Amino acid sequence: MSNQCEVVGKKAAGAPLGFFERYLTLWVFLCIIAGTLLGLGLPAAAQAVGALEIAHVNIPVGLLIWVMIIPMLMKIDFSALREVYAQRASMGITLFVNWAVKPFTMALLGWLFIKHVFAPWLPAAELDSYMAGLILLGAAPCTAMVFVWSNLCNGNANFTLTQVALNDLVMVFAFAPIVALLLGVSSIPVPWDTLLLSVVMYIVIPLAIAQFIRTRLMKRGEPAFQAVLTKVQPFSIIALLATLVLLFSFQGEAIVAQPLIIAMLAVPILLQTLFIAALGYWLNRRFQVRHDVAGPSAMIGASNFFELAVAVAIVLYGFNSGAALATVVGVLIEVPVMLWLVRSVNRSRNWYNRALAAA
């Protein structure tokens, strides 16, 4: 890897958990309250915003989602892909967990809890939509926040950068087919045209824009790039929160009527997160991978690219859909659960390293 790439990797992975990210769960709760009150108090205004769409894509939300995603995708350095072979064992584990296990276990847990265990207490008309939202979450492994989790568990910066670049490359081609497959298996109609449009709008185009901006800024030097990235990063979280306010302005009535829906949707997401993290961590230990690589490898699968999941859910099923609500629940529990997993990885370092020493 070039020296420039190495410096970028260290700074990306070494960024601390910022003010917005640290209290993301609190901000999401406040957005739920604000959006719900807005929807109940000013329903006409909420409906007017929802009507601003072209080809079933809401214009305000589409713009907010680009502001949300592009700063995160600017962190991706595809030159890091040259390091894949050097980290082939853990890269293989990461790809296996992210794309051969995670989407399918999320669909299985969704089917178990949404279609069976909690079905009597959930709106029957929304069961398929809730399932679709969970499937979208399961098919979107983390892109940006993994840099933060890697830093907090003392992860290898270069590995983190490489695995994110590889994961995003795979996601461009694998996201739509996996989502379509699992929706079909779950007997949920697959809107192929809208799904492919979502991939183009919320993966391909933002990625191209982000990489164009990154390339131009890097020509002015890595410090200039980092300075701009630091300035634009808060806009990503602000755009996410604004999207959530709009989303809950449509969901407000349903949430007030059945507040336990959020808790029930959180159960399969929580179990999925814990299982995927444990599986990735154990597989890395089993294959004698260093601890500073195993940590970020486990984190990328456990965490979700929830911004993409929220965006696609809104485009496919609408603002007031169960799918959109399910993806937002993923946002709600992401930070506290991932912080607990980071602490678990750090506390188990000696246990992990004993297996390497005994080999």
Coordinates of C-alpha atoms in Angstrom, one line a residue:
M1 CA 0.0 0.0 0.0
S2 CA 1.3 3.5 -0.8
N3 CA 2.4 5.8 2.1
Q4 CA -0.5 8.1 1.2
C5 CA -3.0 5.3 1.4
E6 CA -1.6 4.2 4.7
V7 CA -1.9 7.7 6.2
V8 CA -5.5 8.0 5.0
G9 CA -6.3 4.6 6.5
K10 CA -4.8 5.5 9.9
K11 CA -6.7 8.8 10.1
A12 CA -10.0 7.2 8.9
A13 CA -9.8 4.4 11.3
G14 CA -8.4 6.6 14.1
A15 CA -11.2 9.1 14.1
P16 CA -12.8 9.3 17.6
L17 CA -16.5 8.8 18.1
G18 CA -17.8 12.3 17.5
F19 CA -20.4 14.3 19.4
F20 CA -23.3 13.4 17.0
E21 CA -22.2 9.7 16.7
R22 CA -21.7 9.2 20.4
Y23 CA -25.3 10.3 21.2
L24 CA -26.9 9.0 18.0
T25 CA -29.5 6.9 20.0
L26 CA -30.6 10.0 21.9
W27 CA -30.9 12.0 18.7
V28 CA -33.0 9.3 17.1
F29 CA -35.3 9.2 20.1
L30 CA -35.7 13.0 19.8
C31 CA -36.4 12.7 16.1
I32 CA -39.1 10.1 16.8
I33 CA -40.7 12.5 19.3
A34 CA -40.4 15.5 17.0
G35 CA -41.6 13.6 13.9
T36 CA -44.5 12.0 15.7
L37 CA -45.6 15.4 17.1
L38 CA -45.2 17.0 13.7
G39 CA -47.3 14.3 12.0
L40 CA -50.1 14.5 14.6
G41 CA -50.1 18.3 14.9
L42 CA -49.5 19.2 11.2
P43 CA -50.7 16.3 9.1
A44 CA -51.4 18.5 6.1
A45 CA -47.8 19.8 6.1
A46 CA -46.4 16.3 6.4
Q47 CA -48.5 15.0 3.5
A48 CA -47.5 18.0 1.3
V49 CA -43.8 17.1 1.8
G50 CA -44.6 13.5 1.0
A51 CA -46.2 14.5 -2.3
L52 CA -43.0 16.1 -3.6
E53 CA -41.8 13.2 -5.7
I54 CA -40.7 12.2 -9.2
A55 CA -40.9 8.6 -10.3
H56 CA -41.9 7.5 -6.8
V57 CA -38.8 9.1 -5.4
N58 CA -39.4 11.8 -2.8
I59 CA -37.3 14.8 -3.7
P60 CA -36.5 16.2 -0.2
V61 CA -35.6 12.8 1.1
G62 CA -33.6 11.9 -2.0
L63 CA -31.4 15.1 -1.5
L64 CA -31.1 14.4 2.2
I65 CA -30.0 10.8 1.6
W66 CA -27.2 12.0 -0.8
V67 CA -26.0 14.4 1.8
M68 CA -26.1 11.6 4.3
I69 CA -24.2 9.0 2.2
I70 CA -21.7 10.9 0.1
P71 CA -19.4 12.1 3.0
M72 CA -19.2 8.5 4.2
L73 CA -18.3 7.2 0.8
M74 CA -15.6 9.8 0.5
K75 CA -13.7 7.8 3.1
I76 CA -13.4 4.8 0.8
D77 CA -9.9 4.3 -0.9
F78 CA -10.2 1.7 -3.6
S79 CA -6.4 1.7 -4.0
A80 CA -6.5 -0.3 -0.7
L81 CA -7.8 -3.3 -2.7
R82 CA -4.3 -4.2 -3.6
E83 CA -3.8 -5.4 0.0
V84 CA -6.6 -8.0 -0.2
Y85 CA -4.3 -10.9 -0.8
A86 CA -2.1 -10.1 2.2
Q87 CA -5.1 -10.3 4.4
R88 CA -6.9 -13.1 2.5
A89 CA -7.9 -15.2 5.5
S90 CA -9.7 -12.4 7.3
M91 CA -11.0 -11.0 4.1
G92 CA -12.5 -14.3 3.2
I93 CA -14.1 -14.5 6.6
T94 CA -15.5 -11.0 6.2
L95 CA -17.0 -11.7 2.8
F96 CA -18.4 -15.1 4.0
V97 CA -20.1 -13.6 7.0
N98 CA -21.4 -10.5 5.3
W99 CA -22.8 -12.0 2.1
A100 CA -23.2 -15.8 2.7
V101 CA -24.6 -15.7 6.2
K102 CA -25.8 -12.3 7.4
P103 CA -28.6 -11.6 4.9
F104 CA -30.0 -15.1 5.3
T105 CA -29.9 -15.2 9.1
M106 CA -31.7 -11.8 9.2
A107 CA -34.4 -13.1 6.9
L108 CA -34.7 -16.2 9.1
L109 CA -35.0 -14.3 12.3
G110 CA -37.4 -11.9 10.7
W111 CA -39.6 -14.8 9.6
L112 CA -39.4 -16.4 13.0
F113 CA -40.3 -13.3 15.1
I114 CA -42.3 -11.1 12.7
K115 CA -44.3 -13.8 11.0
H116 CA -44.8 -16.1 14.0
V117 CA -43.7 -15.1 17.5
F118 CA -44.9 -11.5 17.4
A119 CA -47.5 -11.8 14.6
P120 CA -50.6 -11.7 16.9
W121 CA -49.5 -8.2 18.2
L122 CA -48.4 -6.7 14.9
P123 CA -50.6 -5.2 12.2
A124 CA -51.3 -8.1 9.8
A125 CA -51.2 -5.8 6.8
E126 CA -47.6 -4.7 7.6
L127 CA -46.0 -8.1 8.3
D128 CA -44.5 -8.4 4.8
S129 CA -43.3 -4.8 4.9
Y130 CA -41.6 -5.3 8.3
M131 CA -39.9 -8.4 6.9
A132 CA -38.7 -6.4 3.8
G133 CA -37.2 -3.7 6.1
L134 CA -35.3 -6.4 8.0
I135 CA -34.0 -8.0 4.8
L136 CA -32.8 -4.6 3.6
L137 CA -30.8 -4.1 6.8
G138 CA -29.3 -7.6 6.6
A139 CA -28.1 -7.1 3.1
A140 CA -26.3 -3.8 3.9
P141 CA -23.2 -4.4 6.0
C142 CA -21.5 -1.3 7.5
T143 CA -19.5 1.2 5.4
A144 CA -18.6 4.2 7.4
M145 CA -19.1 3.6 11.2
V146 CA -16.8 0.6 11.0
F147 CA -13.9 3.1 11.0
V148 CA -15.1 4.3 14.4
W149 CA -15.6 0.8 15.8
S150 CA -12.2 -0.3 14.5
N151 CA -10.6 2.6 16.3
L152 CA -12.3 1.8 19.6
C153 CA -11.2 -1.8 19.5
N154 CA -7.6 -0.9 18.5
G155 CA -8.1 -2.4 15.1
N156 CA -5.6 -2.5 12.3
A157 CA -6.1 0.7 10.2
N158 CA -4.9 -0.7 6.9
F159 CA -7.1 -3.8 7.2
T160 CA -10.1 -1.7 8.1
L161 CA -9.7 0.4 5.0
T162 CA -9.1 -2.6 2.7
Q163 CA -12.1 -4.5 4.0
V164 CA -14.4 -1.5 3.6
A165 CA -13.2 -0.9 0.0
L166 CA -13.7 -4.6 -0.9
N167 CA -17.1 -4.7 0.8
D168 CA -18.4 -1.6 -1.0
L169 CA -17.2 -3.1 -4.3
V170 CA -19.2 -6.3 -3.7
M171 CA -22.2 -4.4 -2.5
V172 CA -22.5 -2.6 -5.9
F173 CA -23.2 -5.9 -7.5
A174 CA -24.6 -8.2 -4.7
F175 CA -27.1 -5.9 -2.9
A176 CA -29.9 -6.0 -5.4
P177 CA -29.8 -9.8 -6.2
I178 CA -29.6 -10.8 -2.6
V179 CA -32.5 -8.5 -1.6
A180 CA -34.6 -9.7 -4.5
L181 CA -33.8 -13.4 -3.7
L182 CA -34.8 -13.0 0.0
L183 CA -37.9 -11.0 -0.8
G184 CA -38.9 -13.7 -3.3
V185 CA -38.3 -16.5 -0.8
S186 CA -40.4 -14.6 1.8
S187 CA -43.2 -14.3 -0.8
I188 CA -42.9 -10.6 -1.0
P189 CA -43.3 -9.0 -4.5
V190 CA -40.0 -7.9 -5.9
P191 CA -40.2 -4.5 -7.6
W192 CA -37.1 -5.1 -9.8
D193 CA -37.2 -1.8 -11.6
T194 CA -37.5 0.2 -8.4
L195 CA -34.9 -1.9 -6.6
L196 CA -32.3 -1.4 -9.4
L197 CA -33.1 2.3 -9.5
S198 CA -32.4 2.4 -5.8
V199 CA -29.0 0.7 -6.2
V200 CA -28.1 3.2 -9.0
M201 CA -29.4 6.2 -7.0
Y202 CA -28.1 5.3 -3.6
I203 CA -24.9 3.3 -4.3
V204 CA -23.6 3.8 -7.8
I205 CA -24.2 7.6 -8.3
P206 CA -23.2 8.7 -4.7
L207 CA -20.1 6.4 -4.8
A208 CA -19.1 8.0 -8.2
I209 CA -19.6 11.5 -6.8
A210 CA -17.8 10.7 -3.6
Q211 CA -14.8 9.2 -5.4
F212 CA -14.7 12.1 -7.8
I213 CA -14.6 14.6 -4.9
R214 CA -12.0 12.5 -3.1
T215 CA -9.7 12.3 -6.1
R216 CA -9.9 16.1 -6.7
L217 CA -9.2 16.8 -3.0
M218 CA -6.3 14.3 -2.8
K219 CA -4.6 16.1 -5.6
R220 CA -4.3 19.1 -3.2
G221 CA -2.8 16.8 -0.6
E222 CA -4.0 14.4 2.1
P223 CA -4.3 17.2 4.8
A224 CA -6.7 19.2 2.5
F225 CA -8.8 16.1 2.0
Q226 CA -9.0 15.4 5.8
A227 CA -9.9 19.0 6.5
V228 CA -12.8 18.9 4.1
L229 CA -13.9 15.5 5.3
T230 CA -14.0 16.8 8.9
K231 CA -16.1 19.7 7.9
V232 CA -18.7 17.8 5.9
Q233 CA -19.0 14.8 8.2
P234 CA -21.6 16.4 10.6
F235 CA -23.9 17.1 7.6
S236 CA -24.2 13.3 7.2
I237 CA -25.7 12.8 10.6
I238 CA -27.8 16.0 10.4
A239 CA -29.3 14.7 7.1
L240 CA -30.0 11.3 8.7
L241 CA -31.8 13.0 11.6
A242 CA -33.8 15.3 9.2
T243 CA -34.8 12.2 7.2
L244 CA -36.0 10.5 10.4
V245 CA -38.1 13.5 11.4
L246 CA -39.9 13.3 8.0
L247 CA -40.2 9.6 8.3
F248 CA -41.8 9.7 11.7
S249 CA -44.1 12.5 10.7
F250 CA -45.8 9.8 8.6
Q251 CA -45.4 7.0 11.1
G252 CA -46.6 9.0 14.1
E253 CA -50.2 7.8 14.3
A254 CA -49.2 4.1 14.0
I255 CA -46.5 4.5 16.7
V256 CA -48.9 6.2 19.1
A257 CA -51.4 3.5 18.5
Q258 CA -48.9 0.6 19.0
P259 CA -45.7 1.8 20.7
L260 CA -44.5 -1.8 21.3
I261 CA -43.9 -2.2 17.6
I262 CA -40.5 -0.7 17.9
A263 CA -39.5 -3.0 20.7
M264 CA -40.7 -6.1 18.8
L265 CA -38.9 -5.1 15.6
A266 CA -35.7 -4.5 17.7
V267 CA -35.6 -8.2 18.9
P268 CA -34.5 -9.9 15.6
I269 CA -32.1 -7.0 14.8
L270 CA -30.5 -7.3 18.3
L271 CA -30.1 -11.1 18.0
Q272 CA -28.7 -10.8 14.5
T273 CA -26.1 -8.2 15.5
L274 CA -24.9 -10.3 18.5
F275 CA -24.8 -13.5 16.4
I276 CA -22.9 -12.1 13.4
A277 CA -20.4 -10.4 15.7
A278 CA -19.8 -13.6 17.6
L279 CA -19.5 -15.7 14.4
G280 CA -17.0 -13.3 12.8
Y281 CA -14.9 -13.1 15.9
W282 CA -14.9 -16.8 16.5
L283 CA -14.0 -17.6 12.9
N284 CA -11.1 -15.2 12.9
R285 CA -9.8 -16.8 16.2
R286 CA -10.3 -20.3 14.6
F287 CA -8.1 -19.3 11.6
Q288 CA -5.4 -17.7 13.8
V289 CA -6.0 -14.2 12.7
R290 CA -4.4 -11.4 14.7
H291 CA -6.7 -9.7 17.3
D292 CA -6.3 -6.2 15.7
V293 CA -7.7 -7.6 12.5
A294 CA -10.4 -9.8 14.0
G295 CA -12.0 -6.9 15.8
P296 CA -12.8 -4.8 12.7
S297 CA -13.6 -7.9 10.8
A298 CA -16.3 -8.8 13.3
M299 CA -17.6 -5.2 13.5
I300 CA -18.2 -4.7 9.8
G301 CA -20.7 -7.6 9.7
A302 CA -22.4 -6.8 13.0
S303 CA -23.0 -3.1 12.0
N304 CA -25.3 -2.0 9.2
F305 CA -25.2 0.5 6.4
F306 CA -28.5 1.7 7.8
E307 CA -28.4 4.9 5.7
L308 CA -28.7 2.7 2.5
A309 CA -31.4 0.5 4.1
V310 CA -33.5 3.5 5.1
A311 CA -33.1 5.0 1.6
V312 CA -34.1 1.9 -0.3
A313 CA -37.0 1.1 2.1
I314 CA -38.5 4.6 1.5
V315 CA -38.1 4.3 -2.3
L316 CA -39.5 0.7 -2.5
Y317 CA -42.3 0.9 0.0
G318 CA -42.8 4.6 0.9
F319 CA -42.4 6.9 3.9
N320 CA -45.3 5.4 5.9
S321 CA -44.4 1.8 5.3
G322 CA -43.5 -0.9 7.9
A323 CA -40.2 -1.4 6.0
A324 CA -39.1 2.1 6.5
L325 CA -40.0 1.8 10.2
A326 CA -38.0 -1.4 10.6
T327 CA -34.9 0.1 9.1
V328 CA -35.1 3.1 11.5
V329 CA -35.2 0.7 14.4
G330 CA -31.9 -0.5 13.2
V331 CA -30.6 3.0 13.5
L332 CA -32.1 3.3 17.0
I333 CA -30.2 0.3 18.5
E334 CA -27.0 0.6 16.4
V335 CA -24.7 2.7 18.6
P336 CA -25.4 1.2 22.1
V337 CA -25.2 -2.4 20.9
M338 CA -22.0 -1.7 18.9
L339 CA -20.4 0.1 21.8
W340 CA -21.1 -3.0 24.0
L341 CA -19.6 -5.3 21.3
V342 CA -16.5 -3.1 21.2
R343 CA -16.1 -3.4 24.9
S344 CA -16.5 -7.2 24.7
V345 CA -13.8 -7.4 22.0
N346 CA -11.4 -5.4 24.1
R347 CA -12.1 -7.3 27.3
S348 CA -11.7 -10.7 25.5
R349 CA -8.3 -9.8 24.0
N350 CA -6.3 -12.0 26.4
W351 CA -8.7 -15.0 25.8
Y352 CA -8.4 -14.5 22.1
N353 CA -4.6 -14.2 22.1
R354 CA -4.2 -17.4 24.2
A355 CA -5.5 -19.4 21.3
L356 CA -2.9 -17.8 19.0
A357 CA -0.1 -18.4 21.5
A358 CA -1.1 -22.1 21.8
A359 CA -1.0 -22.7 18.1

